[in-house]
PDB file of C-alpha atoms in Angstrom:
ATOM      1  CA  GLY A 940       0.170  -0.163  -0.080  1.00  0.00           C
ATOM      2  CA  GLU A 941       0.855   3.617  -0.074  1.00  0.00           C
ATOM      3  CA  ASP A 942       3.519   4.923   2.322  1.00  0.00           C
ATOM      4  CA  VAL A 943       3.084   8.842   3.080  1.00  0.00           C
ATOM      5  CA  GLU A 944       5.837  10.414   5.301  1.00  0.00           C
ATOM      6  CA  GLN A 945       6.061  14.221   6.718  1.00  0.00           C
ATOM      7  CA  SER A 946       8.606  15.486   9.327  1.00  0.00           C
ATOM      8  CA  LEU A 947       6.831  15.388  12.930  1.00  0.00           C
ATOM      9  CA  PHE A 948       7.496  18.918  13.908  1.00  0.00           C
ATOM     10  CA  LEU A 949       7.995  22.505  12.622  1.00  0.00           C
ATOM     11  CA  SER A 950       8.324  25.701  14.636  1.00  0.00           C
ATOM     12  CA  VAL A 951       8.190  29.180  12.953  1.00  0.00           C
ATOM     13  CA  ARG A 952       7.655  32.599  14.138  1.00  0.00           C
ATOM     14  CA  GLU A 953       4.395  34.580  13.404  1.00  0.00           C
ATOM     15  CA  GLY A 954       4.749  36.400   9.906  1.00  0.00           C
ATOM     16  CA  ASP A 955       7.160  33.910   8.652  1.00  0.00           C
ATOM     17  CA  SER A 956       6.305  31.442   6.024  1.00  0.00           C
ATOM     18  CA  SER A 957       5.918  27.686   6.851  1.00  0.00           C
ATOM     19  CA  VAL A 958       6.700  24.765   4.787  1.00  0.00           C
ATOM     20  CA  ILE A 959       5.545  21.270   5.426  1.00  0.00           C
ATOM     21  CA  ASN A 960       6.782  18.859   3.359  1.00  0.00           C
ATOM     22  CA  CYS A 961       5.413  15.158   2.346  1.00  0.00           C
ATOM     23  CA  THR A 962       6.725  12.318   0.487  1.00  0.00           C
ATOM     24  CA  TYR A 963       4.423   9.630  -0.892  1.00  0.00           C
ATOM     25  CA  THR A 964       5.405   6.227  -2.591  1.00  0.00           C
ATOM     26  CA  ASP A 965       2.191   5.629  -4.867  1.00  0.00           C
ATOM     27  CA  SER A 966       2.979   7.373  -8.143  1.00  0.00           C
ATOM     28  CA  SER A 967      -0.896   6.295  -9.169  1.00  0.00           C
ATOM     29  CA  SER A 968      -2.262   8.782  -6.628  1.00  0.00           C
ATOM     30  CA  THR A 969      -4.749  11.082  -8.547  1.00  0.00           C
ATOM     31  CA  TYR A 970      -5.291  13.871  -5.672  1.00  0.00           C
ATOM     32  CA  LEU A 971      -3.199  15.043  -3.039  1.00  0.00           C
ATOM     33  CA  TYR A 972      -4.586  16.668  -0.216  1.00  0.00           C
ATOM     34  CA  TRP A 973      -3.603  18.718   2.901  1.00  0.00           C
ATOM     35  CA  TYR A 974      -5.745  18.641   5.977  1.00  0.00           C
ATOM     36  CA  LYS A 975      -5.519  20.775   9.227  1.00  0.00           C
ATOM     37  CA  GLN A 976      -6.523  19.445  12.536  1.00  0.00           C
ATOM     38  CA  GLU A 977      -6.538  21.432  15.673  1.00  0.00           C
ATOM     39  CA  PRO A 978      -6.569  19.967  19.228  1.00  0.00           C
ATOM     40  CA  GLY A 979      -9.277  17.559  19.990  1.00  0.00           C
ATOM     41  CA  ALA A 980     -11.146  18.265  16.488  1.00  0.00           C
ATOM     42  CA  GLY A 981     -11.716  16.275  13.393  1.00  0.00           C
ATOM     43  CA  LEU A 982      -9.763  17.257   9.917  1.00  0.00           C
ATOM     44  CA  GLN A 983     -10.406  20.289   7.949  1.00  0.00           C
ATOM     45  CA  LEU A 984      -9.638  20.247   4.240  1.00  0.00           C
ATOM     46  CA  LEU A 985      -7.421  22.973   3.367  1.00  0.00           C
ATOM     47  CA  THR A 986      -6.581  22.153  -0.268  1.00  0.00           C
ATOM     48  CA  TYR A 987      -5.991  19.761  -2.805  1.00  0.00           C
ATOM     49  CA  ILE A 988      -4.060  19.121  -5.795  1.00  0.00           C
ATOM     50  CA  PHE A 989      -4.894  17.139  -9.149  1.00  0.00           C
ATOM     51  CA  SER A 990      -1.808  14.833 -10.242  1.00  0.00           C
ATOM     52  CA  ASN A 991      -1.320  16.458 -13.233  1.00  0.00           C
ATOM     53  CA  MET A 992      -0.725  20.141 -11.607  1.00  0.00           C
ATOM     54  CA  ASP A 993       2.439  21.030 -10.395  1.00  0.00           C
ATOM     55  CA  MET A 994       1.209  24.227  -8.263  1.00  0.00           C
ATOM     56  CA  LYS A 995      -2.041  25.396  -6.719  1.00  0.00           C
ATOM     57  CA  GLN A 996      -2.276  28.509  -4.897  1.00  0.00           C
ATOM     58  CA  ASP A 997      -5.458  29.534  -2.589  1.00  0.00           C
ATOM     59  CA  GLN A 998      -4.983  32.723  -0.753  1.00  0.00           C
ATOM     60  CA  ARG A 999      -2.077  32.344   1.870  1.00  0.00           C
ATOM     61  CA  LEU A1000      -1.525  28.555   0.865  1.00  0.00           C
ATOM     62  CA  THR A1001       0.440  27.287  -1.756  1.00  0.00           C
ATOM     63  CA  VAL A1002       0.851  23.552  -2.868  1.00  0.00           C
ATOM     64  CA  LEU A1003       3.851  22.139  -4.695  1.00  0.00           C
ATOM     65  CA  LEU A1004       3.882  18.957  -6.440  1.00  0.00           C
ATOM     66  CA  ASN A1005       7.078  17.277  -7.582  1.00  0.00           C
ATOM     67  CA  LYS A1006       5.610  13.995  -9.318  1.00  0.00           C
ATOM     68  CA  LYS A1007       9.108  12.964 -10.179  1.00  0.00           C
ATOM     69  CA  ASP A1008      10.326  12.829  -6.671  1.00  0.00           C
ATOM     70  CA  LYS A1009       7.021  12.305  -5.454  1.00  0.00           C
ATOM     71  CA  HIS A1010       7.389  15.042  -3.079  1.00  0.00           C
ATOM     72  CA  LEU A1011       4.287  17.432  -1.938  1.00  0.00           C
ATOM     73  CA  SER A1012       4.879  20.479  -0.244  1.00  0.00           C
ATOM     74  CA  LEU A1013       2.281  23.284   1.623  1.00  0.00           C
ATOM     75  CA  ARG A1014       3.573  26.952   2.001  1.00  0.00           C
ATOM     76  CA  ILE A1015       1.811  28.904   4.351  1.00  0.00           C
ATOM     77  CA  ALA A1016       2.577  32.863   4.028  1.00  0.00           C
ATOM     78  CA  ASP A1017       2.363  35.179   6.825  1.00  0.00           C
ATOM     79  CA  THR A1018       1.754  32.540   9.269  1.00  0.00           C
ATOM     80  CA  GLN A1019      -0.453  33.429  12.237  1.00  0.00           C
ATOM     81  CA  THR A1020      -0.885  31.967  15.717  1.00  0.00           C
ATOM     82  CA  GLY A1021      -4.380  30.374  14.616  1.00  0.00           C
ATOM     83  CA  ASP A1022      -2.306  28.438  12.129  1.00  0.00           C
ATOM     84  CA  SER A1023      -0.994  26.104  15.038  1.00  0.00           C
ATOM     85  CA  ALA A1024      -2.322  22.635  14.247  1.00  0.00           C
ATOM     86  CA  ILE A1025      -1.104  19.186  13.003  1.00  0.00           C
ATOM     87  CA  TYR A1026      -1.089  19.277   9.275  1.00  0.00           C
ATOM     88  CA  PHE A1027      -1.640  15.954   7.351  1.00  0.00           C
ATOM     89  CA  CYS A1028      -0.764  15.165   3.738  1.00  0.00           C
ATOM     90  CA  ALA A1029      -3.254  12.416   2.352  1.00  0.00           C
ATOM     91  CA  GLY A1030      -2.854  10.606  -1.200  1.00  0.00           C
ATOM     92  CA  ARG A1031      -5.815   9.287  -2.819  1.00  0.00           C
ATOM     93  CA  GLY A1032      -5.013   6.281  -4.840  1.00  0.00           C
ATOM     94  CA  GLY A1033      -7.177   2.844  -5.799  1.00  0.00           C
ATOM     95  CA  GLY A1034     -10.454   2.368  -4.664  1.00  0.00           C
ATOM     96  CA  ASN A1035     -10.534   6.192  -3.625  1.00  0.00           C
ATOM     97  CA  LYS A1036      -9.469   5.483  -0.133  1.00  0.00           C
ATOM     98  CA  LEU A1037      -6.975   8.310   1.694  1.00  0.00           C
ATOM     99  CA  THR A1038      -3.708   7.211   2.752  1.00  0.00           C
ATOM    100  CA  PHE A1039      -2.539   9.934   5.554  1.00  0.00           C
ATOM    101  CA  GLY A1040       0.787  10.996   6.405  1.00  0.00           C
ATOM    102  CA  THR A1041       2.119  10.977   9.827  1.00  0.00           C
ATOM    103  CA  GLY A1042       1.045  14.225  10.330  1.00  0.00           C
ATOM    104  CA  THR A1043       3.139  17.703  10.970  1.00  0.00           C
ATOM    105  CA  GLN A1044       2.664  19.593  14.210  1.00  0.00           C
ATOM    106  CA  LEU A1045       3.104  23.337  13.469  1.00  0.00           C
ATOM    107  CA  LYS A1046       3.723  25.641  16.131  1.00  0.00           C
ATOM    108  CA  VAL A1047       3.687  29.446  15.559  1.00  0.00           C
ATOM    109  CA  GLU A1048       5.720  31.349  18.427  1.00  0.00           C
ATOM    110  CA  LEU A1049       5.233  35.186  18.774  1.00  0.00           C
TER     111      LEU A1049
ATOM    112  CA  GLY B 437     -18.262  22.853   1.901  1.00  0.00           C
ATOM    113  CA  ALA B 438     -20.695  20.025   3.284  1.00  0.00           C
ATOM    114  CA  VAL B 439     -20.861  19.630   6.905  1.00  0.00           C
ATOM    115  CA  VAL B 440     -20.496  16.099   8.907  1.00  0.00           C
ATOM    116  CA  SER B 441     -21.584  15.731  12.580  1.00  0.00           C
ATOM    117  CA  GLN B 442     -20.459  13.109  14.992  1.00  0.00           C
ATOM    118  CA  HIS B 443     -22.321  12.362  18.258  1.00  0.00           C
ATOM    119  CA  PRO B 444     -21.484  11.743  21.039  1.00  0.00           C
ATOM    120  CA  SER B 445     -18.368  13.975  20.956  1.00  0.00           C
ATOM    121  CA  TRP B 446     -17.049  12.222  23.798  1.00  0.00           C
ATOM    122  CA  VAL B 447     -17.902   9.141  25.754  1.00  0.00           C
ATOM    123  CA  ILE B 448     -16.632   7.253  29.059  1.00  0.00           C
ATOM    124  CA  CYS B 449     -17.993   3.671  29.552  1.00  0.00           C
ATOM    125  CA  LYS B 450     -17.057   0.620  31.422  1.00  0.00           C
ATOM    126  CA  SER B 451     -15.168  -2.343  29.883  1.00  0.00           C
ATOM    127  CA  GLY B 452     -17.428  -4.883  28.534  1.00  0.00           C
ATOM    128  CA  THR B 453     -19.970  -2.412  27.405  1.00  0.00           C
ATOM    129  CA  SER B 454     -21.204  -1.331  23.548  1.00  0.00           C
ATOM    130  CA  VAL B 455     -20.939   2.195  22.443  1.00  0.00           C
ATOM    131  CA  LYS B 456     -22.323   3.268  19.662  1.00  0.00           C
ATOM    132  CA  ILE B 457     -21.400   6.390  17.438  1.00  0.00           C
ATOM    133  CA  GLU B 458     -23.228   8.420  15.161  1.00  0.00           C
ATOM    134  CA  CYS B 459     -22.070   9.904  11.899  1.00  0.00           C
ATOM    135  CA  ARG B 460     -24.403  12.328   9.910  1.00  0.00           C
ATOM    136  CA  SER B 461     -24.027  14.269   6.888  1.00  0.00           C
ATOM    137  CA  LEU B 462     -26.132  17.607   7.311  1.00  0.00           C
ATOM    138  CA  ASP B 463     -26.692  19.034   3.855  1.00  0.00           C
ATOM    139  CA  PHE B 464     -25.695  16.306   1.361  1.00  0.00           C
ATOM    140  CA  GLN B 465     -26.303  12.655   0.515  1.00  0.00           C
ATOM    141  CA  ALA B 466     -23.585  10.579   1.836  1.00  0.00           C
ATOM    142  CA  THR B 467     -23.208   7.551  -0.605  1.00  0.00           C
ATOM    143  CA  THR B 468     -19.877   6.435   1.016  1.00  0.00           C
ATOM    144  CA  MET B 469     -18.734   6.843   4.565  1.00  0.00           C
ATOM    145  CA  PHE B 470     -15.330   6.042   6.191  1.00  0.00           C
ATOM    146  CA  TRP B 471     -14.475   5.250   9.732  1.00  0.00           C
ATOM    147  CA  TYR B 472     -11.033   5.758  11.022  1.00  0.00           C
ATOM    148  CA  ARG B 473      -9.301   5.734  14.363  1.00  0.00           C
ATOM    149  CA  GLN B 474      -6.869   8.149  15.437  1.00  0.00           C
ATOM    150  CA  PHE B 475      -4.446   7.106  18.520  1.00  0.00           C
ATOM    151  CA  PRO B 476      -2.430   9.999  20.313  1.00  0.00           C
ATOM    152  CA  LYS B 477       0.065  11.614  18.071  1.00  0.00           C
ATOM    153  CA  GLN B 478      -0.549   9.565  15.317  1.00  0.00           C
ATOM    154  CA  SER B 479      -2.258   9.691  11.770  1.00  0.00           C
ATOM    155  CA  LEU B 480      -5.582   8.219  10.830  1.00  0.00           C
ATOM    156  CA  MET B 481      -5.777   4.763  10.196  1.00  0.00           C
ATOM    157  CA  LEU B 482      -8.796   3.559   7.949  1.00  0.00           C
ATOM    158  CA  MET B 483     -10.976   1.208   9.843  1.00  0.00           C
ATOM    159  CA  ALA B 484     -13.752   0.602   6.991  1.00  0.00           C
ATOM    160  CA  THR B 485     -15.664   1.878   4.105  1.00  0.00           C
ATOM    161  CA  SER B 486     -19.272   1.651   4.082  1.00  0.00           C
ATOM    162  CA  ASN B 487     -21.832   2.523   0.916  1.00  0.00           C
ATOM    163  CA  GLU B 488     -25.253   3.078   1.464  1.00  0.00           C
ATOM    164  CA  GLY B 489     -27.454  -0.103   1.461  1.00  0.00           C
ATOM    165  CA  SER B 490     -24.434  -2.377   1.386  1.00  0.00           C
ATOM    166  CA  LYS B 491     -22.169  -4.298   4.055  1.00  0.00           C
ATOM    167  CA  ALA B 492     -19.103  -2.529   5.151  1.00  0.00           C
ATOM    168  CA  THR B 493     -15.613  -3.170   3.821  1.00  0.00           C
ATOM    169  CA  TYR B 494     -13.258  -3.636   6.720  1.00  0.00           C
ATOM    170  CA  GLU B 495      -9.664  -2.920   6.580  1.00  0.00           C
ATOM    171  CA  GLN B 496      -7.256  -5.629   7.235  1.00  0.00           C
ATOM    172  CA  GLY B 497      -6.991  -6.602  11.115  1.00  0.00           C
ATOM    173  CA  VAL B 498      -9.826  -4.690  11.750  1.00  0.00           C
ATOM    174  CA  GLU B 499     -12.420  -7.153  13.487  1.00  0.00           C
ATOM    175  CA  LYS B 500     -15.736  -6.670  11.893  1.00  0.00           C
ATOM    176  CA  ASP B 501     -17.915  -8.274  14.521  1.00  0.00           C
ATOM    177  CA  LYS B 502     -16.028  -5.937  17.126  1.00  0.00           C
ATOM    178  CA  PHE B 503     -16.984  -2.678  15.276  1.00  0.00           C
ATOM    179  CA  LEU B 504     -19.942  -2.695  13.795  1.00  0.00           C
ATOM    180  CA  ILE B 505     -21.004  -0.383  10.829  1.00  0.00           C
ATOM    181  CA  ASN B 506     -24.271   0.148   9.687  1.00  0.00           C
ATOM    182  CA  HIS B 507     -25.157   2.819   6.927  1.00  0.00           C
ATOM    183  CA  ALA B 508     -28.757   2.232   6.433  1.00  0.00           C
ATOM    184  CA  SER B 509     -29.502   5.690   4.945  1.00  0.00           C
ATOM    185  CA  LEU B 510     -27.910   8.344   2.733  1.00  0.00           C
ATOM    186  CA  THR B 511     -27.365  10.635   6.108  1.00  0.00           C
ATOM    187  CA  LEU B 512     -26.383   8.340   8.612  1.00  0.00           C
ATOM    188  CA  SER B 513     -23.907   5.931   9.356  1.00  0.00           C
ATOM    189  CA  THR B 514     -23.216   4.263  12.708  1.00  0.00           C
ATOM    190  CA  LEU B 515     -19.952   2.643  14.267  1.00  0.00           C
ATOM    191  CA  THR B 516     -20.684   0.178  17.596  1.00  0.00           C
ATOM    192  CA  VAL B 517     -17.949  -0.764  19.558  1.00  0.00           C
ATOM    193  CA  THR B 518     -18.961  -3.930  21.202  1.00  0.00           C
ATOM    194  CA  SER B 519     -17.884  -5.330  24.185  1.00  0.00           C
ATOM    195  CA  ALA B 520     -15.385  -2.217  24.880  1.00  0.00           C
ATOM    196  CA  HIS B 521     -11.898  -2.581  26.545  1.00  0.00           C
ATOM    197  CA  PRO B 522      -9.034  -0.214  27.308  1.00  0.00           C
ATOM    198  CA  GLU B 523      -7.188  -0.843  24.188  1.00  0.00           C
ATOM    199  CA  ASP B 524     -10.089   0.471  22.296  1.00  0.00           C
ATOM    200  CA  SER B 525      -9.996   3.961  23.869  1.00  0.00           C
ATOM    201  CA  SER B 526      -9.120   6.266  20.817  1.00  0.00           C
ATOM    202  CA  PHE B 527     -10.475   8.810  18.680  1.00  0.00           C
ATOM    203  CA  TYR B 528     -12.835   8.063  16.096  1.00  0.00           C
ATOM    204  CA  ILE B 529     -13.424   9.816  13.345  1.00  0.00           C
ATOM    205  CA  CYS B 530     -15.972   9.692  10.367  1.00  0.00           C
ATOM    206  CA  SER B 531     -15.769  11.248   6.944  1.00  0.00           C
ATOM    207  CA  ALA B 532     -18.379  11.391   4.476  1.00  0.00           C
ATOM    208  CA  ARG B 533     -18.566  11.391   0.324  1.00  0.00           C
ATOM    209  CA  GLY B 534     -21.359  11.892  -1.686  1.00  0.00           C
ATOM    210  CA  ARG B 535     -23.487  14.396  -3.723  1.00  0.00           C
ATOM    211  CA  GLU B 536     -23.889  17.683  -2.438  1.00  0.00           C
ATOM    212  CA  LEU B 537     -27.250  18.180  -4.125  1.00  0.00           C
ATOM    213  CA  ALA B 538     -29.848  15.472  -4.611  1.00  0.00           C
ATOM    214  CA  GLY B 539     -29.618  13.845  -7.849  1.00  0.00           C
ATOM    215  CA  GLY B 540     -26.548  15.980  -8.611  1.00  0.00           C
ATOM    216  CA  PRO B 541     -23.015  14.497  -9.649  1.00  0.00           C
ATOM    217  CA  ARG B 542     -20.917  12.665  -7.022  1.00  0.00           C
ATOM    218  CA  THR B 543     -18.241  14.363  -5.282  1.00  0.00           C
ATOM    219  CA  ASP B 544     -15.088  12.442  -4.428  1.00  0.00           C
ATOM    220  CA  THR B 545     -14.108  14.885  -1.677  1.00  0.00           C
ATOM    221  CA  GLN B 546     -14.493  13.481   1.822  1.00  0.00           C
ATOM    222  CA  TYR B 547     -15.713  15.516   4.341  1.00  0.00           C
ATOM    223  CA  PHE B 548     -14.888  14.974   8.012  1.00  0.00           C
ATOM    224  CA  GLY B 549     -16.531  14.818  11.179  1.00  0.00           C
ATOM    225  CA  PRO B 550     -15.286  16.491  14.158  1.00  0.00           C
ATOM    226  CA  GLY B 551     -14.361  13.168  15.897  1.00  0.00           C
ATOM    227  CA  THR B 552     -15.553  11.045  18.995  1.00  0.00           C
ATOM    228  CA  ARG B 553     -12.988  10.328  21.841  1.00  0.00           C
ATOM    229  CA  LEU B 554     -13.742   7.118  23.374  1.00  0.00           C
ATOM    230  CA  THR B 555     -12.274   6.452  26.533  1.00  0.00           C
ATOM    231  CA  VAL B 556     -13.159   2.805  28.018  1.00  0.00           C
ATOM    232  CA  LEU B 557     -12.090   2.355  31.819  1.00  0.00           C
TER     233      LEU B 557
END
């Protein structure tokens, strides 16, 4: 099955940009997603990118996809304290199932 | 986006009892619902997939007799943890995928519920 890896922790200062990275193994993943999870809550879909795209921008969020290296990143511009959360990337492959990464905890410091 | 609710948001029960968790899609027809569990500081693990009116498909290693899933309508799926034990304590999250408008095209986006924290004493 698919294996999705993320770094566990990222700390940034308020106002800086955050870049969260994700690598995956299944090249047949058609969609790749970024979800945000705040403490004790479910997952909020932030954005997604189709596998034939290289980049997608949505307000403060920029998703970059390198299909050759199977690498996905999420850049958050002007990071705010409200962005502190755990961020999961997920790939959608066979059977329309989502395989989630290990999650990256983003801590935004003043 | 579509809204998915779960009830209860948290539950504490004694070992050996059964617990039912509801997952509802509030403004769209959920043709498919997914149940995940998440242990502290870990990722989500898919437990099972259910299509409305059909039996659920369980992932390898998930006991179907212990985790009973019913998806009887386009807006409701239930997960019953039978004879719960402390090792079943976890955060259970459902997601739903379907048609945002009655008769409309099916979308592939999964919308997640807020999760249910189960603690078995």
